[in-house]
Short mmCIF file of C-alpha atoms in Angstrom, two decimals:
data_model
loop_
_atom_site.label_atom_id
_atom_site.label_comp_id
_atom_site.label_asym_id
_atom_site.label_seq_id
_atom_site.Cartn_x
_atom_site.Cartn_y
_atom_site.Cartn_z
CA MET A 12 -17.04 -21.01 4.45
CA ILE A 13 -18.31 -21.61 7.88
CA ALA A 14 -16.46 -24.56 8.88
CA SER A 15 -13.07 -22.83 8.18
CA ILE A 16 -14.07 -19.74 10.26
CA ALA A 17 -14.92 -21.96 13.21
CA LYS A 18 -11.49 -23.83 12.51
CA ILE A 19 -9.69 -20.30 12.68
CA CYS A 20 -11.47 -19.05 15.48
CA GLU A 21 -11.00 -22.40 17.70
CA SER A 22 -7.45 -22.82 16.82
CA GLY A 23 -6.45 -19.56 18.53
CA ILE A 24 -5.10 -18.18 15.76
CA GLY A 25 -8.06 -15.80 15.46
CA TYR A 26 -9.09 -13.05 17.72
CA CYS A 27 -12.89 -13.88 17.39
CA GLY A 28 -15.43 -11.80 19.88
CA SER A 29 -19.42 -11.84 19.51
CA GLU A 30 -19.21 -8.21 20.39
CA SER A 31 -17.99 -7.28 17.01
CA VAL A 32 -20.74 -8.66 14.89
CA VAL A 33 -23.40 -6.48 16.54
CA SER A 34 -23.42 -2.72 14.76
CA SER A 35 -23.95 -0.19 17.97
CA LYS A 36 -24.65 3.47 18.52
CA ILE A 37 -21.21 4.84 19.66
CA LEU A 38 -20.74 8.59 21.04
CA ILE A 39 -16.74 9.35 20.97
CA ALA A 40 -16.84 12.50 23.32
CA GLY A 41 -14.48 15.20 23.98
CA GLY A 42 -11.79 14.43 21.40
CA THR A 43 -9.96 16.39 19.12
CA VAL A 44 -11.19 15.47 15.59
CA VAL A 45 -8.84 15.43 12.75
CA ASN A 46 -8.93 15.63 9.05
CA ALA A 47 -6.72 15.97 6.71
CA ASP A 48 -7.77 19.84 6.19
CA HIS A 49 -8.67 20.66 10.05
CA GLN A 50 -8.97 19.80 13.28
CA GLU A 51 -11.66 20.52 16.14
CA VAL A 52 -12.47 19.80 19.55
CA ALA A 53 -15.94 17.90 18.95
CA ASP A 54 -17.72 14.65 19.66
CA VAL A 55 -18.42 12.18 16.97
CA TYR A 56 -21.79 9.97 16.89
CA VAL A 57 -21.88 6.80 15.07
CA GLU A 58 -24.69 4.69 14.25
CA ASP A 59 -25.52 1.52 12.22
CA GLY A 60 -22.03 1.85 11.05
CA VAL A 61 -22.11 5.65 9.57
CA ILE A 62 -20.67 8.96 11.33
CA VAL A 63 -24.00 10.53 11.90
CA ASP A 64 -23.10 13.81 13.59
CA VAL A 65 -19.77 15.42 13.97
CA ARG A 66 -20.05 18.62 16.63
CA PRO A 67 -19.35 19.60 20.26
CA ASN A 68 -21.56 18.62 23.12
CA ILE A 69 -23.60 16.06 21.19
CA LYS A 70 -26.56 14.76 23.33
CA VAL A 71 -27.39 11.19 23.47
CA SER A 72 -29.92 8.57 24.66
CA ASP A 73 -29.80 5.70 27.00
CA GLY A 74 -28.24 2.83 25.31
CA VAL A 75 -25.51 4.44 23.29
CA ARG A 76 -21.78 3.40 24.49
CA ILE A 77 -19.96 6.97 25.24
CA VAL A 78 -15.87 6.42 24.63
CA ASP A 79 -14.09 9.18 26.36
CA ALA A 80 -11.68 10.54 23.91
CA THR A 81 -10.61 13.73 26.34
CA GLY A 82 -6.70 14.58 25.26
CA LYS A 83 -6.71 12.53 22.41
CA PHE A 84 -6.96 12.69 18.71
CA VAL A 85 -9.91 11.07 16.53
CA MET A 86 -8.95 10.36 13.54
CA PRO A 87 -10.16 8.47 10.31
CA GLY A 88 -9.01 4.67 9.91
CA GLY A 89 -5.69 4.36 8.06
CA ILE A 90 -6.06 3.24 4.70
CA ASP A 91 -2.79 1.02 3.18
CA PRO A 92 -2.62 1.25 -0.92
CA HIS A 93 -0.25 -1.50 -0.58
CA THR A 94 -0.17 -5.14 0.41
CA HIS A 95 0.05 -8.54 -0.76
CA LEU A 96 -2.20 -10.89 1.39
CA ALA A 97 -2.26 -14.83 0.51
CA MET A 98 -0.05 -13.83 -2.37
CA GLU A 99 1.56 -16.88 -4.36
CA PHE A 100 4.93 -15.91 -4.94
CA MET A 101 8.61 -17.25 -5.47
CA GLY A 102 7.12 -20.75 -4.89
CA THR A 103 5.59 -20.25 -1.76
CA GLU A 104 2.93 -18.14 -0.28
CA THR A 105 2.80 -15.10 2.22
CA ILE A 106 1.96 -16.53 5.31
CA ASP A 107 -0.44 -13.74 6.37
CA ASN A 108 -4.01 -14.18 5.06
CA PHE A 109 -7.24 -11.96 4.37
CA PHE A 110 -7.70 -12.47 8.22
CA SER A 111 -4.48 -12.30 10.07
CA GLY A 112 -3.15 -9.46 8.09
CA GLN A 113 -6.25 -7.51 8.62
CA ALA A 114 -6.30 -8.39 12.43
CA ALA A 115 -2.81 -7.09 12.76
CA ALA A 116 -4.09 -4.07 10.24
CA LEU A 117 -6.89 -3.36 12.77
CA ALA A 118 -4.62 -3.76 16.10
CA GLY A 119 -2.67 -0.90 14.35
CA GLY A 120 -5.01 1.73 13.36
CA THR A 121 -5.55 0.80 9.73
CA THR A 122 -9.40 -0.02 8.38
CA MET A 123 -9.04 -0.48 4.93
CA HIS A 124 -6.05 -1.78 2.64
CA ILE A 125 -6.00 -2.43 -1.32
CA ASP A 126 -4.54 -5.69 -2.08
CA PHE A 127 -2.82 -6.69 -5.71
CA VAL A 128 -4.87 -9.26 -7.33
CA ILE A 129 -2.14 -11.39 -9.42
CA PRO A 130 -3.79 -12.83 -12.51
CA VAL A 131 -3.81 -16.88 -13.10
CA ASN A 132 -1.68 -17.34 -16.03
CA GLY A 133 -1.97 -14.25 -17.51
CA SER A 134 -6.14 -14.31 -17.18
CA LEU A 135 -7.41 -11.30 -15.09
CA SER A 136 -11.09 -12.96 -14.40
CA LYS A 137 -9.77 -15.88 -13.09
CA GLY A 138 -7.36 -13.74 -10.56
CA TYR A 139 -10.08 -12.01 -9.59
CA GLU A 140 -12.08 -14.80 -8.99
CA ALA A 141 -9.24 -16.57 -6.99
CA TYR A 142 -9.02 -13.14 -4.79
CA VAL A 143 -12.49 -13.24 -4.23
CA GLU A 144 -12.33 -16.54 -2.45
CA LYS A 145 -9.13 -15.64 -0.54
CA ALA A 146 -10.69 -12.43 0.90
CA LYS A 147 -13.77 -14.48 2.01
CA LEU A 148 -11.97 -14.44 5.64
CA SER A 149 -11.78 -10.50 5.62
CA CYS A 150 -12.57 -8.88 9.00
CA MET A 151 -12.38 -5.60 7.59
CA ASP A 152 -13.17 -3.33 4.32
CA TYR A 153 -10.60 -3.99 1.54
CA GLY A 154 -10.37 -3.00 -2.29
CA PHE A 155 -8.38 -4.59 -5.03
CA HIS A 156 -5.73 -3.32 -7.53
CA MET A 157 -5.01 -5.68 -10.52
CA ALA A 158 -1.76 -6.54 -11.93
CA ILE A 159 -1.12 -7.06 -15.69
CA THR A 160 1.32 -9.73 -16.35
CA LYS A 161 0.78 -10.19 -20.40
CA TRP A 162 -1.16 -8.51 -23.06
CA ASP A 163 -3.33 -9.45 -25.90
CA ASP A 164 -7.00 -8.63 -26.95
CA THR A 165 -8.47 -10.85 -24.10
CA VAL A 166 -6.38 -9.26 -21.55
CA SER A 167 -7.70 -5.58 -22.56
CA ASN A 168 -10.88 -6.76 -22.66
CA GLU A 169 -10.81 -7.93 -19.43
CA MET A 170 -9.30 -4.68 -17.94
CA GLU A 171 -12.64 -2.92 -19.30
CA ILE A 172 -14.47 -5.78 -17.40
CA MET A 173 -12.53 -5.09 -14.22
CA VAL A 174 -13.50 -1.39 -14.41
CA LYS A 175 -16.89 -1.25 -15.16
CA GLU A 176 -18.33 -4.42 -13.52
CA LYS A 177 -15.85 -5.28 -10.34
CA GLY A 178 -14.85 -1.87 -8.89
CA ILE A 179 -11.14 -1.85 -9.78
CA ASN A 180 -9.82 1.25 -11.02
CA SER A 181 -5.91 0.37 -10.99
CA PHE A 182 -3.41 -1.71 -12.49
CA LYS A 183 0.15 -2.20 -11.40
CA PHE A 184 2.99 -3.04 -14.01
CA PHE A 185 5.97 -4.44 -12.66
CA MET A 186 9.23 -3.57 -14.68
CA ALA A 187 11.11 -6.12 -12.52
CA TYR A 188 10.98 -10.06 -12.14
CA LYS A 189 12.18 -10.98 -15.08
CA GLY A 190 10.83 -14.42 -16.42
CA SER A 191 7.56 -14.09 -14.01
CA LEU A 192 5.64 -10.90 -13.60
CA MET A 193 7.90 -8.54 -15.51
CA ILE A 194 6.11 -6.65 -18.44
CA SER A 195 8.17 -5.27 -21.91
CA ASP A 196 8.16 -1.62 -22.44
CA GLU A 197 5.85 -2.28 -25.79
CA LEU A 198 3.27 -3.99 -23.06
CA LEU A 199 3.56 -1.09 -20.57
CA LEU A 200 2.55 1.04 -23.70
CA GLU A 201 -0.46 -0.68 -24.17
CA GLY A 202 -1.58 -1.08 -21.00
CA LEU A 203 -0.95 2.89 -20.24
CA LYS A 204 -3.05 3.60 -23.44
CA GLN A 205 -5.99 1.37 -21.73
CA CYS A 206 -5.83 2.69 -18.47
CA LYS A 207 -6.15 6.10 -19.76
CA SER A 208 -9.29 5.17 -22.00
CA LEU A 209 -10.73 3.98 -19.10
CA GLY A 210 -9.93 6.44 -16.18
CA ALA A 211 -7.93 3.95 -14.26
CA LEU A 212 -5.00 4.66 -12.60
CA ALA A 213 -1.50 2.90 -13.99
CA MET A 214 0.61 1.56 -11.43
CA VAL A 215 4.35 0.39 -11.45
CA HIS A 216 7.13 -1.37 -9.57
CA ALA A 217 9.90 0.43 -11.04
CA GLU A 218 13.14 -1.48 -11.33
CA ASN A 219 14.99 -2.40 -14.40
CA GLY A 220 14.41 -5.92 -14.48
CA ASP A 221 16.61 -7.00 -17.35
CA ALA A 222 19.95 -5.03 -15.58
CA VAL A 223 18.72 -6.46 -12.42
CA PHE A 224 18.81 -10.22 -14.02
CA GLU A 225 22.35 -9.03 -15.01
CA GLY A 226 23.39 -8.11 -11.62
CA GLN A 227 22.34 -11.14 -10.05
CA LYS A 228 24.62 -13.17 -12.41
CA ARG A 229 27.23 -10.50 -11.61
CA MET A 230 27.04 -11.36 -8.00
CA ILE A 231 26.93 -15.35 -8.17
CA GLU A 232 29.94 -15.27 -10.40
CA LEU A 233 31.81 -12.85 -7.68
CA GLY A 234 30.88 -15.80 -5.28
CA ILE A 235 28.17 -13.27 -3.26
CA THR A 236 25.57 -15.22 -2.50
CA GLY A 237 24.26 -13.98 0.88
CA PRO A 238 21.74 -11.50 1.37
CA GLU A 239 23.91 -8.45 0.50
CA GLY A 240 24.13 -9.74 -2.64
CA HIS A 241 20.23 -8.74 -3.02
CA ALA A 242 20.95 -5.22 -2.25
CA LEU A 243 24.23 -5.05 -4.94
CA SER A 244 22.23 -6.64 -7.60
CA ARG A 245 19.45 -4.19 -7.66
CA PRO A 246 21.17 -0.73 -7.14
CA PRO A 247 19.44 2.60 -6.49
CA VAL A 248 20.41 3.62 -10.11
CA LEU A 249 18.37 0.90 -11.66
CA GLU A 250 15.07 1.92 -9.37
CA GLY A 251 15.83 5.46 -10.98
CA GLU A 252 16.11 4.38 -14.49
CA ALA A 253 12.77 2.55 -14.41
CA THR A 254 11.21 5.24 -12.58
CA ALA A 255 12.30 7.77 -15.02
CA ARG A 256 11.28 5.33 -18.14
CA ALA A 257 8.01 4.99 -16.63
CA ILE A 258 7.37 8.77 -16.09
CA ARG A 259 8.32 9.12 -19.68
CA LEU A 260 6.27 6.85 -21.24
CA ALA A 261 3.20 8.25 -19.25
CA ALA A 262 3.95 11.79 -20.42
CA PHE A 263 4.23 10.40 -23.82
CA VAL A 264 0.30 8.84 -23.52
CA ASN A 265 -0.67 11.95 -21.41
CA THR A 266 -1.88 9.62 -18.36
CA PRO A 267 -1.39 9.65 -14.50
CA LEU A 268 1.16 7.41 -13.10
CA TYR A 269 1.39 5.84 -9.56
CA VAL A 270 4.86 4.68 -8.68
CA VAL A 271 4.65 2.16 -5.57
CA HIS A 272 7.42 1.43 -2.81
CA VAL A 273 9.78 4.46 -3.79
CA MET A 274 12.81 3.35 -1.95
CA SER A 275 15.59 5.44 -3.24
CA ILE A 276 16.76 9.04 -3.94
CA ASP A 277 17.49 8.32 -7.59
CA ALA A 278 13.84 7.33 -7.93
CA MET A 279 12.38 10.16 -5.49
CA GLU A 280 14.34 12.97 -7.72
CA GLU A 281 12.84 11.51 -11.29
CA ILE A 282 9.13 11.97 -9.57
CA ALA A 283 10.04 15.39 -7.83
CA ARG A 284 11.41 16.60 -11.47
CA ALA A 285 8.18 15.11 -13.09
CA ARG A 286 5.84 16.71 -10.69
CA LYS A 287 7.63 20.36 -10.88
CA SER A 288 7.21 20.18 -14.90
CA GLY A 289 3.44 19.53 -14.12
CA GLN A 290 3.01 15.74 -14.88
CA LYS A 291 0.66 13.90 -12.74
CA VAL A 292 3.21 11.40 -11.22
CA ILE A 293 2.13 10.02 -7.64
CA GLY A 294 4.98 8.65 -5.43
CA GLU A 295 4.50 6.22 -2.83
CA PRO A 296 7.24 5.60 0.19
CA VAL A 297 6.61 2.60 2.13
CA VAL A 298 7.51 2.76 5.98
CA SER A 299 10.11 0.34 5.68
CA GLY A 300 12.17 2.71 3.29
CA LEU A 301 11.32 5.71 5.76
CA VAL A 302 12.56 4.07 8.74
CA LEU A 303 15.12 1.33 8.00
CA ASP A 304 18.62 0.97 6.17
CA ASP A 305 20.47 -1.73 5.02
CA SER A 306 22.95 -1.99 7.37
CA VAL A 307 22.14 -5.23 8.80
CA LEU A 308 22.62 -6.96 5.61
CA TRP A 309 26.75 -6.30 6.27
CA ASP A 310 26.33 -8.02 9.37
CA PRO A 311 29.10 -10.69 9.51
CA ASP A 312 27.31 -12.79 12.10
CA PHE A 313 26.11 -15.49 10.20
CA ILE A 314 26.22 -18.37 12.55
CA THR A 315 23.31 -18.69 14.52
CA ALA A 316 19.77 -19.59 13.01
CA ALA A 317 18.56 -16.15 14.90
CA LYS A 318 21.15 -13.64 12.76
CA GLN A 319 20.23 -15.53 9.58
CA VAL A 320 16.58 -14.99 10.30
CA THR A 321 17.18 -11.04 11.21
CA ILE A 322 19.42 -10.52 8.06
CA PHE A 323 16.91 -12.62 5.72
CA VAL A 324 13.37 -10.54 7.12
CA PHE A 325 15.18 -7.46 5.61
CA VAL A 326 15.22 -8.77 1.87
CA MET A 327 12.46 -7.12 -0.24
CA SER A 328 12.35 -5.14 -3.72
CA PRO A 329 13.12 -2.77 -4.38
CA PRO A 330 15.57 -3.38 -1.40
CA ILE A 331 15.63 -1.27 1.74
CA ARG A 332 18.98 1.44 1.15
CA ALA A 333 21.78 2.36 2.54
CA SER A 334 21.69 5.20 4.86
CA GLY A 335 20.83 8.39 3.87
CA HIS A 336 17.92 7.46 1.22
CA GLY A 337 15.34 7.19 4.42
CA LYS A 338 15.94 10.58 5.40
CA ALA A 339 15.59 12.06 1.92
CA LEU A 340 12.22 9.86 1.45
CA GLN A 341 11.11 11.64 4.68
CA ALA A 342 11.91 15.13 3.56
CA ALA A 343 9.79 14.66 0.10
CA LEU A 344 7.19 13.17 2.03
CA SER A 345 7.16 16.17 4.32
CA THR A 346 7.35 18.54 1.47
CA GLY A 347 4.44 16.72 -0.63
CA ILE A 348 6.69 15.13 -3.54
CA LEU A 349 5.52 12.07 -2.20
CA LYS A 350 2.06 11.77 -1.50
CA LEU A 351 0.76 8.82 0.70
CA VAL A 352 2.67 6.15 2.79
CA GLY A 353 2.18 2.23 1.95
CA THR A 354 3.72 -0.64 3.60
CA ASP A 355 4.06 -3.50 0.53
CA HIS A 356 3.05 -5.77 3.81
CA CYS A 357 4.25 -9.30 2.10
CA THR A 358 4.96 -11.47 4.89
CA PHE A 359 6.84 -14.54 5.10
CA ASN A 360 8.05 -16.54 8.02
CA SER A 361 11.68 -17.66 8.64
CA THR A 362 11.38 -21.04 7.36
CA GLN A 363 10.22 -19.47 4.15
CA LYS A 364 13.01 -16.71 4.13
CA SER A 365 15.62 -19.47 4.84
CA PHE A 366 14.83 -20.86 0.90
CA GLY A 367 17.55 -18.64 0.20
CA ILE A 368 20.25 -19.45 2.39
CA ASP A 369 22.68 -20.26 -0.17
CA ASP A 370 21.37 -18.52 -2.86
CA PHE A 371 19.83 -14.53 -2.38
CA ARG A 372 17.61 -15.41 -5.17
CA LYS A 373 15.71 -17.69 -3.57
CA ILE A 374 14.92 -15.47 -0.52
CA PRO A 375 10.92 -14.76 -0.51
CA ASN A 376 10.73 -10.91 -1.26
CA GLY A 377 8.83 -9.18 1.34
CA VAL A 378 8.45 -7.29 4.99
CA ASN A 379 5.49 -6.70 7.05
CA GLY A 380 3.92 -3.45 8.11
CA LEU A 381 0.51 -3.43 8.27
CA GLU A 382 0.43 -3.40 11.94
CA GLU A 383 3.17 -0.90 12.37
CA ARG A 384 2.56 1.79 9.60
CA MET A 385 0.44 4.36 11.77
CA HIS A 386 2.64 4.35 14.77
CA LEU A 387 5.87 4.39 12.67
CA VAL A 388 5.09 7.40 10.52
CA TRP A 389 3.56 9.10 13.61
CA ASP A 390 6.71 8.60 15.59
CA THR A 391 9.09 9.21 12.56
CA MET A 392 7.23 12.30 11.04
CA VAL A 393 5.17 13.93 13.41
CA GLU A 394 7.26 13.45 16.41
CA SER A 395 9.91 14.86 14.73
CA GLY A 396 7.85 18.21 13.06
CA GLN A 397 8.54 16.68 9.93
CA LEU A 398 4.36 16.42 9.49
CA SER A 399 1.40 18.04 11.25
CA VAL A 400 -1.32 16.15 12.88
CA THR A 401 -3.26 16.83 9.75
CA ASP A 402 -0.86 15.91 7.19
CA PHE A 403 -0.58 12.68 9.05
CA VAL A 404 -4.25 11.74 8.60
CA ARG A 405 -3.62 13.10 4.61
CA VAL A 406 -0.75 10.40 4.02
CA THR A 407 -1.90 7.43 6.05
CA SER A 408 -5.67 7.93 4.94
CA THR A 409 -7.46 10.76 3.02
CA GLU A 410 -4.84 10.77 0.03
CA CYS A 411 -5.20 7.18 -0.62
CA ALA A 412 -9.36 7.88 -0.52
CA LYS A 413 -8.94 10.45 -3.06
CA LEU A 414 -6.72 9.02 -5.39
CA PHE A 415 -8.64 5.53 -5.66
CA ASN A 416 -12.19 7.61 -5.61
CA ILE A 417 -13.76 6.51 -2.22
CA TYR A 418 -13.66 10.13 -0.75
CA PRO A 419 -15.39 10.82 1.69
CA ARG A 420 -17.14 7.81 2.15
CA LYS A 421 -13.22 6.76 3.39
CA GLY A 422 -10.56 8.71 4.55
CA ALA A 423 -12.75 11.46 6.61
CA ILE A 424 -14.01 12.08 10.20
CA ARG A 425 -17.45 13.61 8.65
CA ALA A 426 -21.81 12.91 8.95
CA GLY A 427 -22.16 10.16 6.19
CA SER A 428 -18.74 9.08 6.29
CA ASP A 429 -18.15 5.23 7.03
CA ALA A 430 -17.61 4.60 10.73
CA ASP A 431 -13.75 3.74 10.34
CA ILE A 432 -12.31 5.62 13.33
CA ILE A 433 -9.30 5.51 15.81
CA ILE A 434 -8.68 7.38 18.85
CA PHE A 435 -4.94 7.83 19.03
CA ASN A 436 -3.00 8.92 22.02
CA PRO A 437 -0.26 11.12 21.24
CA ASN A 438 1.22 10.83 24.85
CA SER A 439 1.63 6.85 24.84
CA THR A 440 4.20 4.69 23.73
CA PHE A 441 4.33 1.44 21.51
CA HIS A 442 7.13 -1.50 21.58
CA ILE A 443 7.23 -3.51 18.34
CA SER A 444 8.13 -7.42 18.70
CA ALA A 445 7.38 -10.70 16.65
CA SER A 446 6.26 -12.01 20.08
CA SER A 447 3.34 -9.60 20.44
CA HIS A 448 2.08 -8.46 17.07
CA HIS A 449 -0.77 -9.98 15.53
CA SER A 450 0.48 -11.29 12.15
CA LYS A 451 0.94 -14.85 11.44
CA SER A 452 5.01 -14.15 10.61
CA ASP A 453 7.33 -15.39 13.52
CA THR A 454 9.78 -12.15 12.55
CA ASN A 455 9.17 -8.92 12.24
CA VAL A 456 11.47 -6.25 10.37
CA TYR A 457 10.94 -3.61 13.11
CA GLU A 458 11.58 -5.93 16.00
CA GLY A 459 12.35 -4.05 19.24
CA ARG A 460 11.77 -0.33 17.90
CA HIS A 461 9.64 1.79 20.11
CA GLY A 462 8.26 5.43 20.37
CA LYS A 463 5.68 7.53 21.07
CA GLY A 464 2.08 7.96 20.05
CA LYS A 465 -0.09 4.84 20.13
CA VAL A 466 -3.55 3.70 18.55
CA GLU A 467 -5.97 3.02 21.95
CA VAL A 468 -9.30 2.35 20.10
CA THR A 469 -9.75 1.18 16.81
CA ILE A 470 -13.63 1.45 15.19
CA ALA A 471 -13.98 -0.56 11.89
CA GLY A 472 -17.85 -0.15 10.53
CA GLY A 473 -19.07 1.28 13.64
CA LYS A 474 -17.96 -1.58 15.53
CA ILE A 475 -15.26 -1.23 18.37
CA VAL A 476 -12.85 -4.22 17.21
CA TRP A 477 -9.48 -3.09 19.11
CA GLU A 478 -9.62 -1.52 22.97
CA ASN A 479 -7.64 -2.17 26.20
CA GLU A 480 -5.22 -4.30 24.07
CA GLU A 481 -7.92 -7.00 22.96
CA LEU A 482 -9.00 -7.54 19.44
CA LYS A 483 -12.61 -8.58 18.60
CA VAL A 484 -12.94 -9.46 15.18
CA VAL A 485 -14.55 -12.11 12.96
CA PRO A 486 -13.69 -14.04 9.77
CA GLY A 487 -15.97 -13.03 7.08
CA SER A 488 -17.03 -9.46 8.37
CA GLY A 489 -15.24 -7.22 5.92
CA LYS A 490 -16.56 -5.83 2.94
CA TYR A 491 -15.24 -5.55 -0.38
CA ILE A 492 -15.11 -1.63 -1.35
CA SER A 493 -15.94 -0.59 -5.15
CA MET A 494 -13.69 1.84 -6.64
CA PRO A 495 -14.92 3.96 -9.56
CA PRO A 496 -12.33 5.25 -12.04
CA PHE A 497 -11.51 8.86 -13.21
CA ASN A 498 -10.05 10.12 -9.99
CA TYR A 499 -9.06 13.76 -9.84
CA LEU A 500 -5.80 13.20 -11.45
CA TYR A 501 -7.75 12.78 -14.83
CA ASN A 502 -9.17 16.48 -14.39
CA GLY A 503 -7.61 18.53 -17.15
CA ILE A 504 -6.53 15.46 -19.17
CA ASP A 505 -8.50 15.83 -22.21
CA LYS A 506 -7.61 19.61 -22.34
CA ALA A 507 -4.09 18.68 -22.59
CA ASP A 508 -4.97 16.38 -25.03
CA GLU A 509 -6.64 19.09 -27.18
CA ASN A 510 -3.78 21.17 -26.74
CA TYR A 511 -1.28 19.04 -27.87
CA LEU A 512 -3.37 18.01 -31.15
CA THR A 513 -3.51 21.84 -31.55
CA SER A 514 0.28 22.33 -31.30
CA LEU A 515 1.67 19.66 -33.71
CA LYS A 516 0.40 21.80 -36.90
CA ALA A 517 0.79 18.92 -38.70
CA PRO A 518 0.03 17.45 -41.16
CA VAL A 519 1.50 20.05 -43.46
CA ASN A 520 -0.47 20.35 -46.74
CA ARG A 521 2.47 20.24 -49.37
CA ILE A 522 2.23 20.81 -53.00
CA LYS A 523 3.44 18.08 -54.90
CA PRO A 524 5.35 19.27 -57.91
CA SER A 525 3.85 17.77 -61.33
CA LEU A 526 5.91 15.49 -63.47
#
């Protein structure tokens, strides 16, 4: 482990600095402290990785590092609920590991993420062990979700172990990727029931995998082998259908449901309908779905290698949709239909993306976003007036902390909370480019985008890790955050079950006729 860390630092891939390993006393002075429920001008005093005090005019002794935040916002560090670092997928592995991906996150103001553990041959325990090993390179705090890819008594028992012993309180079910990760409705029902019994949050990738498989065959038969075939083979209607099906099955079981990467109007409307009826359904848009459209997939210029890479990098699942879907998702986020923003950060370099040059089905699915999320959500949602500053904190940090039961340790600027803090300058500007980002990928799906608002300082675990455009992080310094079950969505579930049983008026006591 020590040798691998040294290799990363010496190679220039890392951003290693001795200052990052020394806990310090920090006073953030004169900024506007923003939480999800209020904002105030106050100082923030940090000691030994914890926020000690939040109030105006804090006096400190010598030896305290003072950071002037006058005219700037002091916010909880972002929490990304949806990432895939060092994930083995489609015959390759994502290019960002737990160091490069987290370093990029810190440069963009995200101080914690929750990654998806993929079972090894269906085994949750082996998958967990593999990801514990991968995460030894971590330079910031992280948690785990767990995917479920098969069902038997062993998996059921392992789910209980994950919740009670390993600090995992959420399980993901893929309704897509036929032949690899996809599960049946029968398995989904069993999983929903077990999630409910354990107080865990069931999550779904909602696309109709059987229909997508048919759509892929149809595109190939029509001679559509380019990346546009990816979008055409899995249209919004298939995302909407699977979202509706998952919602109805969750209602049947009476358990909360979390729909990851909501990419279409079709899926969003199903979530809105369910929430209006009182069902506990959480919709998670991702940055790419909010700010991009699929027009690049129809670019006829496929001659140069640069153009090929530009088009291939847009391939993810569910696909980035046609113009109009993003605006609708923004509106749903601003009105509370959708609750928090993730990234589905799942990066592949240009060589990996080119695996599908002759067949879109072989293009590794995934885009970046860990470093870009905070800036793009601010520029798209706050600068346009669709979200307030406090709502920005809610959708990028606090709601995630509450859903995964780590609030107020995370997602808040208050005494006793972890010192994961950003200083955000609303008057500064950002520019996105693969030439300057901190991901290991040589492409960026947001290439050339620029806007207003910038993270100028990131403090993670009480250490200044991003300042003056410089990262100071060390592999192995991140901590695993255990997340307990039974989040706020479970409030009232028992009562609803009681009411259901009372409403049945069954079994009916019938008098059998005598023979």
